[in-house]
Short mmCIF file of C-alpha atoms in Angstrom, two decimals:
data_model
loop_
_atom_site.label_atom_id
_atom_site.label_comp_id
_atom_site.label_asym_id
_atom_site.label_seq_id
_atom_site.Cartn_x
_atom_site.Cartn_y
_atom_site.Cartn_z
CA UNK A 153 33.23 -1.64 11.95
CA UNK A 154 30.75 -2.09 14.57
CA UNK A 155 28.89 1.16 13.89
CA UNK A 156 28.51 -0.29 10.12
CA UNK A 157 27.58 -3.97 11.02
CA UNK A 158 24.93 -2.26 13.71
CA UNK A 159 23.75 0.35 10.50
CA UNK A 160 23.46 -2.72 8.12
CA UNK A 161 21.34 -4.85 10.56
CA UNK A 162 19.17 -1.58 10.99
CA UNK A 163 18.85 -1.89 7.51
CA UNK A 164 17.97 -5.44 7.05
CA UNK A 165 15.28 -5.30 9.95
CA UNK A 166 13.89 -2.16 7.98
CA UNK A 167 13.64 -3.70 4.52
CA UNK A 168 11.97 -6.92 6.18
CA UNK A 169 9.52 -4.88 8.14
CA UNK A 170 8.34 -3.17 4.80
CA UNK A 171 8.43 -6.92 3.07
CA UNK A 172 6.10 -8.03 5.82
CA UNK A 173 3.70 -5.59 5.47
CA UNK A 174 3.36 -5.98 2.10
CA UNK A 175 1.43 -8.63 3.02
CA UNK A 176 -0.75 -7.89 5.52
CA UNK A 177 -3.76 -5.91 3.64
CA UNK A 178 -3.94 -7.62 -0.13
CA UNK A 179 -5.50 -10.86 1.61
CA UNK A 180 -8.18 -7.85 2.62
CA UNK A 181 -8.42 -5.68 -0.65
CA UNK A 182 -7.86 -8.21 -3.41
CA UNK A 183 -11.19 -9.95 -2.19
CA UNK A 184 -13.90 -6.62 -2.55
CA UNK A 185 -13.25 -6.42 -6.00
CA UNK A 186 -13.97 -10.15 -6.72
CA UNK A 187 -17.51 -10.41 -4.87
CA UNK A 188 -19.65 -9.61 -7.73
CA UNK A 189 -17.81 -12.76 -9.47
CA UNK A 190 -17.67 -14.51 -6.26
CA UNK A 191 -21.57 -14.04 -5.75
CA UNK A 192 -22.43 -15.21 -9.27
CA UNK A 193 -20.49 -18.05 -9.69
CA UNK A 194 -21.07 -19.56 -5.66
CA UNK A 195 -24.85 -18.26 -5.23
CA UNK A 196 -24.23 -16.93 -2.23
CA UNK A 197 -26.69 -14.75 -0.44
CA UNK A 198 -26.15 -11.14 0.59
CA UNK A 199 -25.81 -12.00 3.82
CA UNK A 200 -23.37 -14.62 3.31
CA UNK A 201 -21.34 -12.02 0.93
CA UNK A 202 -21.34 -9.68 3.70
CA UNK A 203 -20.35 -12.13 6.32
CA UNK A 204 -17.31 -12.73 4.08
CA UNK A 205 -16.47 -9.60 4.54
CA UNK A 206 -16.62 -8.81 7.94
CA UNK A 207 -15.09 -12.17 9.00
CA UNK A 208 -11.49 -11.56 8.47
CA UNK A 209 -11.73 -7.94 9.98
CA UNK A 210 -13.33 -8.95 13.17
CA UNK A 211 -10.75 -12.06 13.03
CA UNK A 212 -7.92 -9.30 13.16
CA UNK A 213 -9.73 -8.01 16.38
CA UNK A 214 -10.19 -11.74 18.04
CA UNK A 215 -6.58 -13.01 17.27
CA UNK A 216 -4.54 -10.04 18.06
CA UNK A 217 -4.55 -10.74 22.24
CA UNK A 218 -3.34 -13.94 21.23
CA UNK A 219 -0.15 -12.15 19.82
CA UNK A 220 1.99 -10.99 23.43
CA UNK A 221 0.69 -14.81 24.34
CA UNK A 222 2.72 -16.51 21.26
CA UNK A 223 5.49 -13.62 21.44
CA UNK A 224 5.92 -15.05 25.30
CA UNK A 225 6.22 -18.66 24.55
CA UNK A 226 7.78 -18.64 21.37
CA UNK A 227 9.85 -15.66 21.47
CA UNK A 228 8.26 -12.44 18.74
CA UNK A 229 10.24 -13.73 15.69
CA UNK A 230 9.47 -17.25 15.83
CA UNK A 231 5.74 -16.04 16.52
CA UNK A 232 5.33 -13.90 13.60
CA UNK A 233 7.23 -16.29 11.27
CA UNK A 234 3.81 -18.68 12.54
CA UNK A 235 2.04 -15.82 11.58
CA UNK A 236 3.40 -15.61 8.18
CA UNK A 237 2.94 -19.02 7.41
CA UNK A 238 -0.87 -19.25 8.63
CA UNK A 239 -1.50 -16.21 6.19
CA UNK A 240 0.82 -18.54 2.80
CA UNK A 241 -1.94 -21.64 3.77
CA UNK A 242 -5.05 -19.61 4.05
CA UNK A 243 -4.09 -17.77 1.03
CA UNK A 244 -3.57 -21.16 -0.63
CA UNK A 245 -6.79 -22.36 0.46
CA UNK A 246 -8.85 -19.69 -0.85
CA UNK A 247 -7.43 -21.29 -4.22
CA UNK A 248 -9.77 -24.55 -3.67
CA UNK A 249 -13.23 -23.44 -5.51
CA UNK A 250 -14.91 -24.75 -2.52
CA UNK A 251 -17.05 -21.89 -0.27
CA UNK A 252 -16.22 -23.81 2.78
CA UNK A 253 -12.24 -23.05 1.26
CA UNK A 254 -13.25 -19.64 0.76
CA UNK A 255 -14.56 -19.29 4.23
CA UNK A 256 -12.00 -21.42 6.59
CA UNK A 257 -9.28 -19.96 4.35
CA UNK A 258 -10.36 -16.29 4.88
CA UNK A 259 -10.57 -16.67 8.30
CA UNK A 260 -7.15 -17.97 8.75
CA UNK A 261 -5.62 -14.87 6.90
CA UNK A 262 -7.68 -12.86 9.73
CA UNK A 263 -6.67 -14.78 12.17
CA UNK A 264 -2.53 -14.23 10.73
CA UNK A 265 -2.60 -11.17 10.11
CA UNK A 266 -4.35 -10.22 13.55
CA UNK A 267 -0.77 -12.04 15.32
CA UNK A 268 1.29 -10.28 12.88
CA UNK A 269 -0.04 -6.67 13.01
CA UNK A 270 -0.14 -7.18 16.72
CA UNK A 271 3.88 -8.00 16.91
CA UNK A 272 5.16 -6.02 14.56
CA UNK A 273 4.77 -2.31 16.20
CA UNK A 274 6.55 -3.87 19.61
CA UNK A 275 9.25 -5.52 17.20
CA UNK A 276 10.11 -2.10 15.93
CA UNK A 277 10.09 -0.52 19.41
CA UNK A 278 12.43 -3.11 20.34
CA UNK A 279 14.95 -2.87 17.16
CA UNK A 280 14.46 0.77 16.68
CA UNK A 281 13.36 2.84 19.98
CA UNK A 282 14.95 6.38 19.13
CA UNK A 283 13.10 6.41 16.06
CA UNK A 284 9.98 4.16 16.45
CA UNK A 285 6.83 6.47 15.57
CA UNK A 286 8.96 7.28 12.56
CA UNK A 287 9.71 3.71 11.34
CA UNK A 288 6.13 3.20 12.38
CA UNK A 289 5.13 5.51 9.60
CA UNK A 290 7.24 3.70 7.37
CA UNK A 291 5.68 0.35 7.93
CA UNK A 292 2.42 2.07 7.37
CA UNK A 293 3.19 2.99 3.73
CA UNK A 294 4.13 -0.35 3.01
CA UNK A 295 0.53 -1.94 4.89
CA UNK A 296 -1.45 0.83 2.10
CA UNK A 297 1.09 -0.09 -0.24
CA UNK A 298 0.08 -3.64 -0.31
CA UNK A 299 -3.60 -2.48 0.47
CA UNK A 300 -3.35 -1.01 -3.05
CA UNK A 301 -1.67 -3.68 -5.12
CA UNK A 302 -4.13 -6.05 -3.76
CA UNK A 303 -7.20 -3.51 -4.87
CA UNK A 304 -5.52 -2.82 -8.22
CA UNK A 305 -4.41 -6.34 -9.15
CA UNK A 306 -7.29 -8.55 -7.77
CA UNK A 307 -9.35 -8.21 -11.40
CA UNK A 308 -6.19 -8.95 -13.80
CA UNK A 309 -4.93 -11.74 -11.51
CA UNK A 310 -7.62 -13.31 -11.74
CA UNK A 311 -8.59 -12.82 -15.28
CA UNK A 312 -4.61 -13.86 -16.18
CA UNK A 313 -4.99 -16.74 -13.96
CA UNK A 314 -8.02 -18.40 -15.41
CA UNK A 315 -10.31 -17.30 -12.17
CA UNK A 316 -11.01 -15.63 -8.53
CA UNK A 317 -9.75 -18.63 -6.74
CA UNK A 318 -6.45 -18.52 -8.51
CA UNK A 319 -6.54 -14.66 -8.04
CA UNK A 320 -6.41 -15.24 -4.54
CA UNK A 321 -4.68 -17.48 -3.67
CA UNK A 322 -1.77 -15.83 -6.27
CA UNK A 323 -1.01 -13.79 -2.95
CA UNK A 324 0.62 -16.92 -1.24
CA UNK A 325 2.98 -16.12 -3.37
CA UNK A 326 4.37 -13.01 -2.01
CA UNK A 327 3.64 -14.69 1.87
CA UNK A 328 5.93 -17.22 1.08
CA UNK A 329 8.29 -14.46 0.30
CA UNK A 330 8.01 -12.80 3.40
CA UNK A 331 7.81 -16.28 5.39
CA UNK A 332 11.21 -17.29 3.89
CA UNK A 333 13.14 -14.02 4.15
CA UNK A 334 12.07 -13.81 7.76
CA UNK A 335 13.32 -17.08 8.83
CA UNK A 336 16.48 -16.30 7.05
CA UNK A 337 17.07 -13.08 8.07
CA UNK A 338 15.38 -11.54 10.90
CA UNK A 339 17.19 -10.75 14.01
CA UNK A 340 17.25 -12.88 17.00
CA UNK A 341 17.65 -12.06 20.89
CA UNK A 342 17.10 -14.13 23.81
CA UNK A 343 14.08 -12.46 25.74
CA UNK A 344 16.06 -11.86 28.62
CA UNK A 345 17.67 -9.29 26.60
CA UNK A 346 14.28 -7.24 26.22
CA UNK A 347 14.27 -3.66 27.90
CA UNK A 348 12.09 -3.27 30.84
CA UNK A 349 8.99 -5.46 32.11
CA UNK A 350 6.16 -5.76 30.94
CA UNK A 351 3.34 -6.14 33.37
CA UNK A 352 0.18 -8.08 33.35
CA UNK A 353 -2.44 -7.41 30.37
CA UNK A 354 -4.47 -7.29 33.82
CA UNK A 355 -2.57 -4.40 34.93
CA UNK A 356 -2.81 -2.68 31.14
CA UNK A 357 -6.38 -2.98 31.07
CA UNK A 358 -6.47 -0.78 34.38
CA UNK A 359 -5.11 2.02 32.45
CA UNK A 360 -7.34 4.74 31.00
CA UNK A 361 -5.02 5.29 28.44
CA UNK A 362 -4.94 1.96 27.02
CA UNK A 363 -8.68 2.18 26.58
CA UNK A 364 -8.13 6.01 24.87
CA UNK A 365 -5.34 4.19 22.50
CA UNK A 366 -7.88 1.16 21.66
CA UNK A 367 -11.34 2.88 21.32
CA UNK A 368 -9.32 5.75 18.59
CA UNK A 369 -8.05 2.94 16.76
CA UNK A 370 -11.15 0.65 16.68
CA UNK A 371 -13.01 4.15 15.32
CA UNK A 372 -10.74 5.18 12.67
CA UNK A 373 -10.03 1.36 11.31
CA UNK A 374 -14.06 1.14 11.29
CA UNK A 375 -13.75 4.26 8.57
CA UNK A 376 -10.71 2.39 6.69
CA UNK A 377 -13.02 -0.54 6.62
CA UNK A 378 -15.97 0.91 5.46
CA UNK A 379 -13.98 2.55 2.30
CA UNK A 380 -12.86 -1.20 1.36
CA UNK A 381 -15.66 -2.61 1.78
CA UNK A 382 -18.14 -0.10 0.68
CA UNK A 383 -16.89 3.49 -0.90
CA UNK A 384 -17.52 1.70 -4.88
CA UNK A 385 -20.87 0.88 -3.51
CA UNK A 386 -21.58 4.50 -2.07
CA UNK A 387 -20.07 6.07 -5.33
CA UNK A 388 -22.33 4.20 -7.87
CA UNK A 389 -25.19 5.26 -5.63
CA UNK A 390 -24.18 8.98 -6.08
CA UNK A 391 -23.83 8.03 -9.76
CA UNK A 392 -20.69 7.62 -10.72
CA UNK A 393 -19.99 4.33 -12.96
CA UNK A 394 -18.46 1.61 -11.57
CA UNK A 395 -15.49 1.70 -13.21
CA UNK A 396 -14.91 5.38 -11.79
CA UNK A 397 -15.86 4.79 -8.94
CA UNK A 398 -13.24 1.63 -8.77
CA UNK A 399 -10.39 4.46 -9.65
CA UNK A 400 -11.47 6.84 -7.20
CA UNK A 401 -11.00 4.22 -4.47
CA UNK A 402 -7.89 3.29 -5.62
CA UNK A 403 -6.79 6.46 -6.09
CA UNK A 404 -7.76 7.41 -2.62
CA UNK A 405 -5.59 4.14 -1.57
CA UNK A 406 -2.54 5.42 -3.34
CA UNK A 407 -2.88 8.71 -1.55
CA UNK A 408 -2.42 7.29 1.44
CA UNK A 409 0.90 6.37 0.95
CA UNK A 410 2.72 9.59 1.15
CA UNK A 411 0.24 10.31 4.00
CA UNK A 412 1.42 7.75 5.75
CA UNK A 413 4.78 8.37 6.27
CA UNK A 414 4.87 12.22 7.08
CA UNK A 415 2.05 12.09 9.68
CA UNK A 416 4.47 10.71 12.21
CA UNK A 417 6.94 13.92 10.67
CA UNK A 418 3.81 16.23 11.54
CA UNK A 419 3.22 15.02 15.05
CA UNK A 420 6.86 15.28 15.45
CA UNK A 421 6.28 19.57 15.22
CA UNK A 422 3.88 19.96 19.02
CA UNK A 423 4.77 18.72 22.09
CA UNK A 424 1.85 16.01 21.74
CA UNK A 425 0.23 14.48 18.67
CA UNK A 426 -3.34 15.94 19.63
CA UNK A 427 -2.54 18.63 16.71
CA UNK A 428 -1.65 15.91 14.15
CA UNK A 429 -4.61 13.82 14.77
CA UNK A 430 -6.98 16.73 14.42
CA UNK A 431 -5.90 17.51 11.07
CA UNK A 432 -5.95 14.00 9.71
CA UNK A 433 -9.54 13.35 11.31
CA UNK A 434 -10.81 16.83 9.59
CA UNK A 435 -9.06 15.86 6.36
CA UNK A 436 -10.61 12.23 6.38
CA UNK A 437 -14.63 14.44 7.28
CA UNK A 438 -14.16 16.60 4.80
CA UNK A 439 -13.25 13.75 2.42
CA UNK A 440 -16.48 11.83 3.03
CA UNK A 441 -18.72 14.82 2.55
CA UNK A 442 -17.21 16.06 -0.65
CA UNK A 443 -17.12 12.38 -2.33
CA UNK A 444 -20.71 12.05 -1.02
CA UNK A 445 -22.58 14.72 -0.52
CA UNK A 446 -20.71 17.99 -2.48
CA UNK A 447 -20.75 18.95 -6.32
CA UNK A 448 -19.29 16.60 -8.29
CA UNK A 449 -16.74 19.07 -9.74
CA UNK A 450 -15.29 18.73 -6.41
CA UNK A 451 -14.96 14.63 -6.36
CA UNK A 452 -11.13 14.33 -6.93
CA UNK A 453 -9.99 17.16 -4.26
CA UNK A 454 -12.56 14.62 -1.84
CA UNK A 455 -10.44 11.65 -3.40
CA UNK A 456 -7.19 13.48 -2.47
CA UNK A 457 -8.34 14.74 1.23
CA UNK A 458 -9.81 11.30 2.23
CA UNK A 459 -6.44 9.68 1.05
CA UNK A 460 -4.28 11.81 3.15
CA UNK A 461 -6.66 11.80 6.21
CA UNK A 462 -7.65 7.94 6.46
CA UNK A 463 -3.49 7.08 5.54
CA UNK A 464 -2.22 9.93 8.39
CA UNK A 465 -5.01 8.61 10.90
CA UNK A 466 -3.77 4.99 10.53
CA UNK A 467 0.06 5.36 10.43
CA UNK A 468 -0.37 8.01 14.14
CA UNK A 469 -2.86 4.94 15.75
CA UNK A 470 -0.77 2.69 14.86
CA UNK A 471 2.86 5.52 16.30
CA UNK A 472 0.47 6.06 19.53
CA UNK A 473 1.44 2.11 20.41
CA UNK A 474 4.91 3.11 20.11
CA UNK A 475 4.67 6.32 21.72
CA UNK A 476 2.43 5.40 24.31
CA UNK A 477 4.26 2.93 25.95
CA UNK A 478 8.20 2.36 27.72
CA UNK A 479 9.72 -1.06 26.78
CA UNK A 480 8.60 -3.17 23.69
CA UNK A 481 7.04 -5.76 26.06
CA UNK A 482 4.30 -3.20 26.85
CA UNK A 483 4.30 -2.07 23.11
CA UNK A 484 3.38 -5.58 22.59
CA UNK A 485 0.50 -5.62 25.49
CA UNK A 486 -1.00 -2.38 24.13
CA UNK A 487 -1.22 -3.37 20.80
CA UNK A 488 -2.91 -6.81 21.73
CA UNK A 489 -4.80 -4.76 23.24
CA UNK A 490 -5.32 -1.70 20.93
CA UNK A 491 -5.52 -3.92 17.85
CA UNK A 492 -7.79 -6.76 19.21
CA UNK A 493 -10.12 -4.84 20.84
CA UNK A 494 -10.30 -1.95 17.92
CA UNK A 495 -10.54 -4.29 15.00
CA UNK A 496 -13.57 -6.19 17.08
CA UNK A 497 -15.14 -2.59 17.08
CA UNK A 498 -14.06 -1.79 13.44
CA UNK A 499 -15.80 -4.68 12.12
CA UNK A 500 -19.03 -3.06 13.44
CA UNK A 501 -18.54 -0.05 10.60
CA UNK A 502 -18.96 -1.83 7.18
CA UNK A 503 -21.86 -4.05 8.71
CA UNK A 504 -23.41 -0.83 10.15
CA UNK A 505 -23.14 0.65 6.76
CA UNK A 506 -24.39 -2.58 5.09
CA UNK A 507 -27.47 -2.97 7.21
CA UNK A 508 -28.16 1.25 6.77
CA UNK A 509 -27.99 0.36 2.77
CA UNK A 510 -30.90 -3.12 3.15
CA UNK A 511 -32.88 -0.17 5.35
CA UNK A 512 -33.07 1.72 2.13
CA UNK A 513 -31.00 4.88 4.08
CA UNK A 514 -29.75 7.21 1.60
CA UNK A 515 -26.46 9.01 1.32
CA UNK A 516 -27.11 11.94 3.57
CA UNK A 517 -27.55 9.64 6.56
CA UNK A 518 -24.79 6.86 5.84
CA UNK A 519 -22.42 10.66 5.30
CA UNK A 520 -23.82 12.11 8.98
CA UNK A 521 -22.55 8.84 10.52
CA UNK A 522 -19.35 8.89 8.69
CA UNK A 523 -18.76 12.62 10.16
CA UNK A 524 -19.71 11.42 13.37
CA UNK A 525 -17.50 8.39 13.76
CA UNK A 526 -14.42 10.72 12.65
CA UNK A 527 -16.16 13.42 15.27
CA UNK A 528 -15.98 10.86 18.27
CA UNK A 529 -12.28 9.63 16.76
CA UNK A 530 -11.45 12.74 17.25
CA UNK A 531 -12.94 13.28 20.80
CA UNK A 532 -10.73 10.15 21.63
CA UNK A 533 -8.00 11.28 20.13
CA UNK A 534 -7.56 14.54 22.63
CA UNK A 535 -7.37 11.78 25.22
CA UNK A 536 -4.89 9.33 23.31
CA UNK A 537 -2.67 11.90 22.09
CA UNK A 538 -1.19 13.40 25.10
CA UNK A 539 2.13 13.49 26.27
CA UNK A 540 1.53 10.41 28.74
CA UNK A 541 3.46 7.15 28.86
CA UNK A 542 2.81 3.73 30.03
CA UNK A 543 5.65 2.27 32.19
CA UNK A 544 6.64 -0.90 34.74
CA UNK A 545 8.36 -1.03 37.47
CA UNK A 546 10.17 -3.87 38.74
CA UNK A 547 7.31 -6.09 40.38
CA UNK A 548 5.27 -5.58 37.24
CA UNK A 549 3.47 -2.87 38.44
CA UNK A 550 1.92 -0.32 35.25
CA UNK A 551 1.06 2.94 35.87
CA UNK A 552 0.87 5.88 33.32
CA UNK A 553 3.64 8.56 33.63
#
């Protein structure tokens, strides 16, 4: 009876993990779609268009240290349910036709989902520590699931809804959701009950590994976000038409479901995930440089190989927290850590890219830096993917084992 209560808790956590992250990419995809309209309609500058979209991204990077902050005075469920309801009002801002709206309320969604990224991946080291890097994977799926729907949906929402500020703010919808079924449902433990210590963030940021973890996630999120922000872009400029090119990304999205969850299967097969992360980083190269540079004949196997690359890249960076670490208290540390500081450097991609497009650079160049940001991912990733661990001991001491 026990056995079946624990199972069915197991259960519950699992399906509300998956409902969570649902939510934490459509407030990010169902807004590149809608900038044309948003541009038109506001008269906002290029500039301003592109500071709209690196703002939540490098929000994601500034709020996530605040996460192991909130988890400690709050306790991690009562911080993430904050989380979830900062992301239902900025959502609902973004619904006032106002740019200041569109602005303050985009920032808060970085700002939410930065906390609630951040907690999750020690949540599930906590609830699930025999099979974390594989729940991990699972959670992933359901972050490029929602990535997707948000991509896919943005244009009918909004032309069902009577507009772009209905269209986004229709995603409060599904927050709420989330928001609800977490207070509800989600399972509570006194802190005290939390395996191990946790150690300073001082002591974490004296770790080398901590810094290989962070620097290969802030490079391969800087790729993710360059494909939201500008892959359509890149496409038309290789001349495909738009609405093509729109299908190609999504398509590429979709892929990375399935990717997703086996790449945490495929680093399960060597003794280290070094192996796994190779393969995904080669995939995701090969990817750019077919979609951008190789015959067109070959567009939809680049489609396919970018999908599976970029969605096996994210769901290991995101099972190195897991892996990399003893106790869920230093899961949470690292991915303050690994998720504040990497999303700070991701934002850097799309606005390198957008500032390389104003130069007038052409395709070959924008596709050599591409290569060489999955190149130094990769040179990262030797590091980051070894069999090392970060522990405590008793005084709060972290060392790497």
């Amino acid at each position: 009876m026990i056995e079946r209560s624990s199972r069915g808790s197991l259960a519950l956590f699992i399906g509300l993990m998956v409902l969570v992250g649902l939510n934490l990419r459509p407030a990010l995809s169902s807004l590149a779609p809608l900038l044309t309209r948003i541009q038109q309609e506001t008269g906002l500058s290029a500039l301003a268009i592109g500071a709209l979209t690196t703002l939540p991204v490098l929000c994601l990077g500034l709020f996530a240290p605040l996460a192991p902050w909130l988890a400690r005075r709050l306790g991690p469920e009562r911080a993430l349910a904050a989380g979830l309801l900062l992301l239902s009002a900025g959502l609902a801002l973004r619904g006032v036709p106002l740019v200041a709206s569109l602005f303050l309320g985009t920032l808060m969604v970085g700002a939410a989902i930065g906390v609630a990224g951040t907690l999750l991946p020690a949540l599930v080291k906590r609830e699930l520590p025999a099979g974390a890097d594989l729940m991990t994977g699972v959670y992933t799926m359901a972050l490029c699931l929602g990535g997707a729907l948000g991509a896919g949906l943005s244009i009918p929402l909004s032309e069902w809804l009577g507009g772009w500020p209905l269209g986004l703010a229709s995603w409060a919808a599904l927050a709420v959701t989330a928001l609800i079924a977490w207070v509800a449902l989600a399972p509570r433990r006194d802190e005290a009950t939390l395996p191990g210590g946790g150690g300073a963030m001082g002591a974490i940021l004296g770790q080398p590994l901590a810094w290989q973890v962070m620097l290969f996630m802030g490079l391969q999120s800087s790729l993710a976000y360059i494909v939201f922000g500008w892959l359509p872009t890149l496409l038309v400029q290789r001349g495909y038409g738009e609405a093509e090119a729109g299908w190609m990304m999504g398509a590429s999205v979709m892929v990375q479901l399935p990717a997703a969850l086996a790449a945490p299967w495929l680093a399960r097969l060597g003794r280290d995930q070094r192996p796994a992360l190779l393969v995904v980083l080669t995939l995701a190269a090969t990817g750019f440089w077919l979609l951008l540079q190789a015959p067109t004949s070959l567009r939809w196997l680049g489609v396919v190989l970018l999908g599976m690359g970029q969605g096996g890249s994210f769901s290991l960076a995101l099972t190195l927290i897991v892996l990399r670490t003893g106790n869920s208290r230093l899961a949470g540390k690292l991915s303050g850590l690994a998720q504040g500081g990497g999303y700070t450097l991701a934002a850097m991609g799309p606005l390198g890219v957008g500032v390389m497009l104003q130069l007038g650079l052409g395709l070959a160049a924008i596709t050599g830096v591409l290569v060489t940001i999955c190149a130094l991912s990769a040179s990262f990733a030797m590091f980051a993917g070894r069999n090392r661990r970060l522990e405590s001991d008793a005084d709060g001491r972290v060392f790497t084992r």
